[in-house]
XYZ file of C-alpha atoms in Angstrom:
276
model
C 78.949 93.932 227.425
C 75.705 93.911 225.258
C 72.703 92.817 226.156
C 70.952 90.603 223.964
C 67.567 92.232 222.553
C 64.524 89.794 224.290
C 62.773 87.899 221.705
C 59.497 89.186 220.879
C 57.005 86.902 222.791
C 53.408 85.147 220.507
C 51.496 87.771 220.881
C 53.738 90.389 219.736
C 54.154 88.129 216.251
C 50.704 87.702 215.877
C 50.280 91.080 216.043
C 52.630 92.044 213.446
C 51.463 89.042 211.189
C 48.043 90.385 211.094
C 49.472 93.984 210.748
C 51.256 92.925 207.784
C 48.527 90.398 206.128
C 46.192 94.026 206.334
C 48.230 95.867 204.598
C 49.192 93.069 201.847
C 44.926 93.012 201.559
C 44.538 96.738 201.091
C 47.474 96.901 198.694
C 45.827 93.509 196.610
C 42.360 95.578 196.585
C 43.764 98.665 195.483
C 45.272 97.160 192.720
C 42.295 95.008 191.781
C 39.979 98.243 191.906
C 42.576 100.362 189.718
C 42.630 97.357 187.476
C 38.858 97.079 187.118
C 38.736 101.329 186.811
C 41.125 100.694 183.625
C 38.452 98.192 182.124
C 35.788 100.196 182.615
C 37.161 103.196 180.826
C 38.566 101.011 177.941
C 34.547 99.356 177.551
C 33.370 102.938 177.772
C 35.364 104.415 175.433
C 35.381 102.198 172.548
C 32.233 102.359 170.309
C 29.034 100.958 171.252
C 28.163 100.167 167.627
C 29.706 100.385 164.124
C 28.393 102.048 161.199
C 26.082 100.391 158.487
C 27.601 100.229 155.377
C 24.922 98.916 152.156
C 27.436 95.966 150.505
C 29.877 95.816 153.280
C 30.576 94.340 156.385
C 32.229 95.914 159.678
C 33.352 93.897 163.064
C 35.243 94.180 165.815
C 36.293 91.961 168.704
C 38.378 93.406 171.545
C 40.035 91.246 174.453
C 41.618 93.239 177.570
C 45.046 91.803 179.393
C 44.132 90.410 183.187
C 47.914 89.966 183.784
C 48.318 91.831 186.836
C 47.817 95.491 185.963
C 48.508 94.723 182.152
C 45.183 96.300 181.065
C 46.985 99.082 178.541
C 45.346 101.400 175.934
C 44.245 99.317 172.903
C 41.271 100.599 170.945
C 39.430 100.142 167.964
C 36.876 102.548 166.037
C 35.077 103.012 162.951
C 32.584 106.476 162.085
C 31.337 107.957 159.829
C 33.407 111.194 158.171
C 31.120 114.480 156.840
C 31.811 113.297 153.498
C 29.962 110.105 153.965
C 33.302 108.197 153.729
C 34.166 106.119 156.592
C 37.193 106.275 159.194
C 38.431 103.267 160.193
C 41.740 103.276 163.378
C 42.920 100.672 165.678
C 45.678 101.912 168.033
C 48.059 100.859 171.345
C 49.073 102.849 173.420
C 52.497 102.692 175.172
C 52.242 101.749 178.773
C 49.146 99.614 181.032
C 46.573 100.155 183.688
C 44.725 103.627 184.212
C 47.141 106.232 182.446
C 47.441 104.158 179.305
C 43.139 103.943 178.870
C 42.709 107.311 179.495
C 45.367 108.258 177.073
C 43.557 106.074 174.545
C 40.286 107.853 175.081
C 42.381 111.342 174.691
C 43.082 109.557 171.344
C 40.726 108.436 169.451
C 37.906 111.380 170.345
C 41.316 113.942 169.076
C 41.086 111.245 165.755
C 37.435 111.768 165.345
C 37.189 115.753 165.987
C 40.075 116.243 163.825
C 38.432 113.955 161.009
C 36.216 116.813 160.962
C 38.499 119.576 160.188
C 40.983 116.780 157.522
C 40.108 113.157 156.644
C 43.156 112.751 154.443
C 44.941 109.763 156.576
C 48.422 111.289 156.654
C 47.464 114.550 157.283
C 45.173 113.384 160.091
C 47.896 111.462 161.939
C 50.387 114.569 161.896
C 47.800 116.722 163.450
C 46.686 113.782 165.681
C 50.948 114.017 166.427
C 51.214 117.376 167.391
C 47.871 117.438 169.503
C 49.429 114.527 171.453
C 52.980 116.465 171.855
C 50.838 119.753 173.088
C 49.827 117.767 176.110
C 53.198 117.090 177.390
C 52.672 113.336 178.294
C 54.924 110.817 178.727
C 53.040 108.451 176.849
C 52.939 107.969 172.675
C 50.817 105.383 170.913
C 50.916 103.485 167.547
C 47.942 103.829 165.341
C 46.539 102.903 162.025
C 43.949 104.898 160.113
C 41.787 104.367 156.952
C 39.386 106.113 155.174
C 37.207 103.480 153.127
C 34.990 104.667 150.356
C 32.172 102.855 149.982
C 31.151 103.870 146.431
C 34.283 103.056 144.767
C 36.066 100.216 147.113
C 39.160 102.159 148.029
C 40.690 102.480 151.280
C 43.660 105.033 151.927
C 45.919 103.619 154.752
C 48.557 105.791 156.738
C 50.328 103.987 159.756
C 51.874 105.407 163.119
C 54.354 102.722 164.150
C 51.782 100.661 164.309
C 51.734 96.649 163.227
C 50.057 96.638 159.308
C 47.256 95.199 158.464
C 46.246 91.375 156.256
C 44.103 91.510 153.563
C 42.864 88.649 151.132
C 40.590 88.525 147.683
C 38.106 85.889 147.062
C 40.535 83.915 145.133
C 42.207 83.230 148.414
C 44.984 85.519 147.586
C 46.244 86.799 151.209
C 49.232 89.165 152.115
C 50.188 91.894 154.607
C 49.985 95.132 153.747
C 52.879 97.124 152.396
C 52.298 100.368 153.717
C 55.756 102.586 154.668
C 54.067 104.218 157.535
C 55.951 106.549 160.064
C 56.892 106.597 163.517
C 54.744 106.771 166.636
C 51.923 109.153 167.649
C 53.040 111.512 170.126
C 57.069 111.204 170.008
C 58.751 113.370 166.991
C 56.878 116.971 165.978
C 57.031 117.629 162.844
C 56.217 113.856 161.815
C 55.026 113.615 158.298
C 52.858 109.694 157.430
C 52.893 108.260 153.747
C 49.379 107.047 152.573
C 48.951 104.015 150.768
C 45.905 102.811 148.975
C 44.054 99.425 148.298
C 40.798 98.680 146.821
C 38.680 95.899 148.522
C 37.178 94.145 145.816
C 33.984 91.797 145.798
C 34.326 89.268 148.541
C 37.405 90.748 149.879
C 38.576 91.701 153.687
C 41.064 93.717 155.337
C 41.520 92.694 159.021
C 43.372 95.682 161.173
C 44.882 94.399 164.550
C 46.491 95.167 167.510
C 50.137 93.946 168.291
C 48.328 91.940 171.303
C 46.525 89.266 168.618
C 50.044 88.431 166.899
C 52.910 88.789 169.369
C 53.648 87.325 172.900
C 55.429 84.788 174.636
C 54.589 82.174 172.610
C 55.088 83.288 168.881
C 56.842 85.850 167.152
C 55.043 88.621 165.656
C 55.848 87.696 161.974
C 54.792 83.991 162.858
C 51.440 85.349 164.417
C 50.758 87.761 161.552
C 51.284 84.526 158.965
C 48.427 82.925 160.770
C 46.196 85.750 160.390
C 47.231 85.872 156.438
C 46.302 82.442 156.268
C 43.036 82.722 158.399
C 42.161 85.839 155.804
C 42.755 83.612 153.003
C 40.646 81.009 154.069
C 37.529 83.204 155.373
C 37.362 85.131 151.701
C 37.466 81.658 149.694
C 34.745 80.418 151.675
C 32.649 83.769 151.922
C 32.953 83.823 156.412
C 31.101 86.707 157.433
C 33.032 89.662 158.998
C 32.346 89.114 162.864
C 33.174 85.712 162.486
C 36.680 86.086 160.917
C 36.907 88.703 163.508
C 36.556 85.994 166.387
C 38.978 83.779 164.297
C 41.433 86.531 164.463
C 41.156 87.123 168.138
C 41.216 83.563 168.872
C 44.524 83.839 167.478
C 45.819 85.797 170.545
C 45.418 82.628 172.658
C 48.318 80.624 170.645
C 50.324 84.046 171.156
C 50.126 83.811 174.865
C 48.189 86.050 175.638
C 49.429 88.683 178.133
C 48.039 92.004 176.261
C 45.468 93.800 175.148
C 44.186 92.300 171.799
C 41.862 94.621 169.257
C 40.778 93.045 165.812
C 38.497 95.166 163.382
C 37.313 93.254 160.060
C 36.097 95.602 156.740
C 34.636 93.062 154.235
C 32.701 93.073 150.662
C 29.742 91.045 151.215
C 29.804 89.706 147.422
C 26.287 90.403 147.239
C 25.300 93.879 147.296
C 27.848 95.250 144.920
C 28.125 98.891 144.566
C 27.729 100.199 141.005
């Protein structure tokens, strides 16, 4: 015969109720607190300011996910190079929460000390590569770097698996760029990253972006990068200013629903001050 186990009396399920609700509270604020740890580093690492450029215009707007512990490794930065040139990157890393913005901050000070040594795009991102491969993480990150000239207009593009950029002339002509680019930062050694150049003529823009301002739920990623195309168009016929197109752009990551991180940096000729 077995003996049926005796139900566990009020005060015994009370007692696990409130045992349980702790632990469901401590788990909740551990999260929140890793979650607000990620922020900080992202707002600490990304520039407090962007260069001044005499003729040109450069803004940024940046957005971190609050889904759960979405907050990932997007970033957006713009320096000046020894040559007086400027470096322009926007990257996203693989992966969320505390690893992915601390990977980010490996990142982009590796892109700016490197800069140093090589400001040629492609050759930048294959030492960038190997760097991130010496470190033996299991994280990799797309990426996008330019070098704009300010004397002569050009910018030299190489891409790491990253989505391309939009840019658009004062005629209102608007396209994405066509840059072959190359695979990932931090997956293949060896990695070699085709440059492509434009020239940003007088009252033009190039916006760079982060996968978070044109892809999500809600719209594909070729659907949300024809938006931005179109929003381009618009903001060089009618002469917007750079931050403003910039908050356009990111405003765009709200119709995408919006579950990422979401980085938009804006380079644009003023149509005023026009460099001889």
């Amino acid at each position: 015969m077995f003996r049926k186990r005796p139900a566990p009396d009020g005060e015994e399920l009370l007692a696990r109720l409130a045992s349980l609700t702790t632990q469901a509270r401590e788990l909740a604020e551990l999260r929140r607190s890793q979650v607000e740890l990620a922020v900080a580093l992202q707002r600490d690492m990304l520039p407090a300011s962007l260069p001044t450029v005499p003729g040109f215009h450069l803004a940024a707007c940046y957005a971190p996910a609050y889904a759960g512990l979405n907050v990932g490794g997007d970033w957006y930065d713009a320096f000046v190079l020894p040559d007086g040139r400027i470096g322009l990157s926007v990257g996203d890393v693989q992966g969320h929460a505390i690893d992915a913005a601390a990977f980010m901050g490996q990142i982009r000070v590796g892109l700016r000390a490197l800069a140093s040594v090589t400001s040629e795009p492609g050759d930048l991102l294959a030492c960038t590569n190997d760097l991130l491969l010496s470190l033996n993480k299991d994280l990799f990150a797309t990426c996008t770097f330019m070098r704009f000239d300010p004397a002569t207009g050009v910018l030299e593009s190489a891409r790491a698996g990253h989505i391309p950029c939009v840019w658009a002339t004062a005629d209102g002509k608007a396209e994405v760029s066509e840059d072959e680019g190359g695979p990932p930062l931090g997956v293949l050694k060896g990695t070699e990253y085709p440059v492509t150049r434009y020239r940003l003529t007088t009252g033009g823009v190039f916006v760079l972006l982060t996968d978070g301002v044109v892809e999500g739920p809600s719209l594909s990623v070729d659907e949300g990068l024809a938006r931005v195309v179109r929003l381009a168009g618009v903001a060089a016929v009618a002469g917007m200013e750079a931050h403003s197109l910039a908050a356009a752009v990111l405003k765009n990551a709200e119709l995408v629903g919006h579950e990422d991180d979401a980085a938009v940096l804006v380079v644009g000729h003023d149509g005023r001050a026009v460099t001889p």
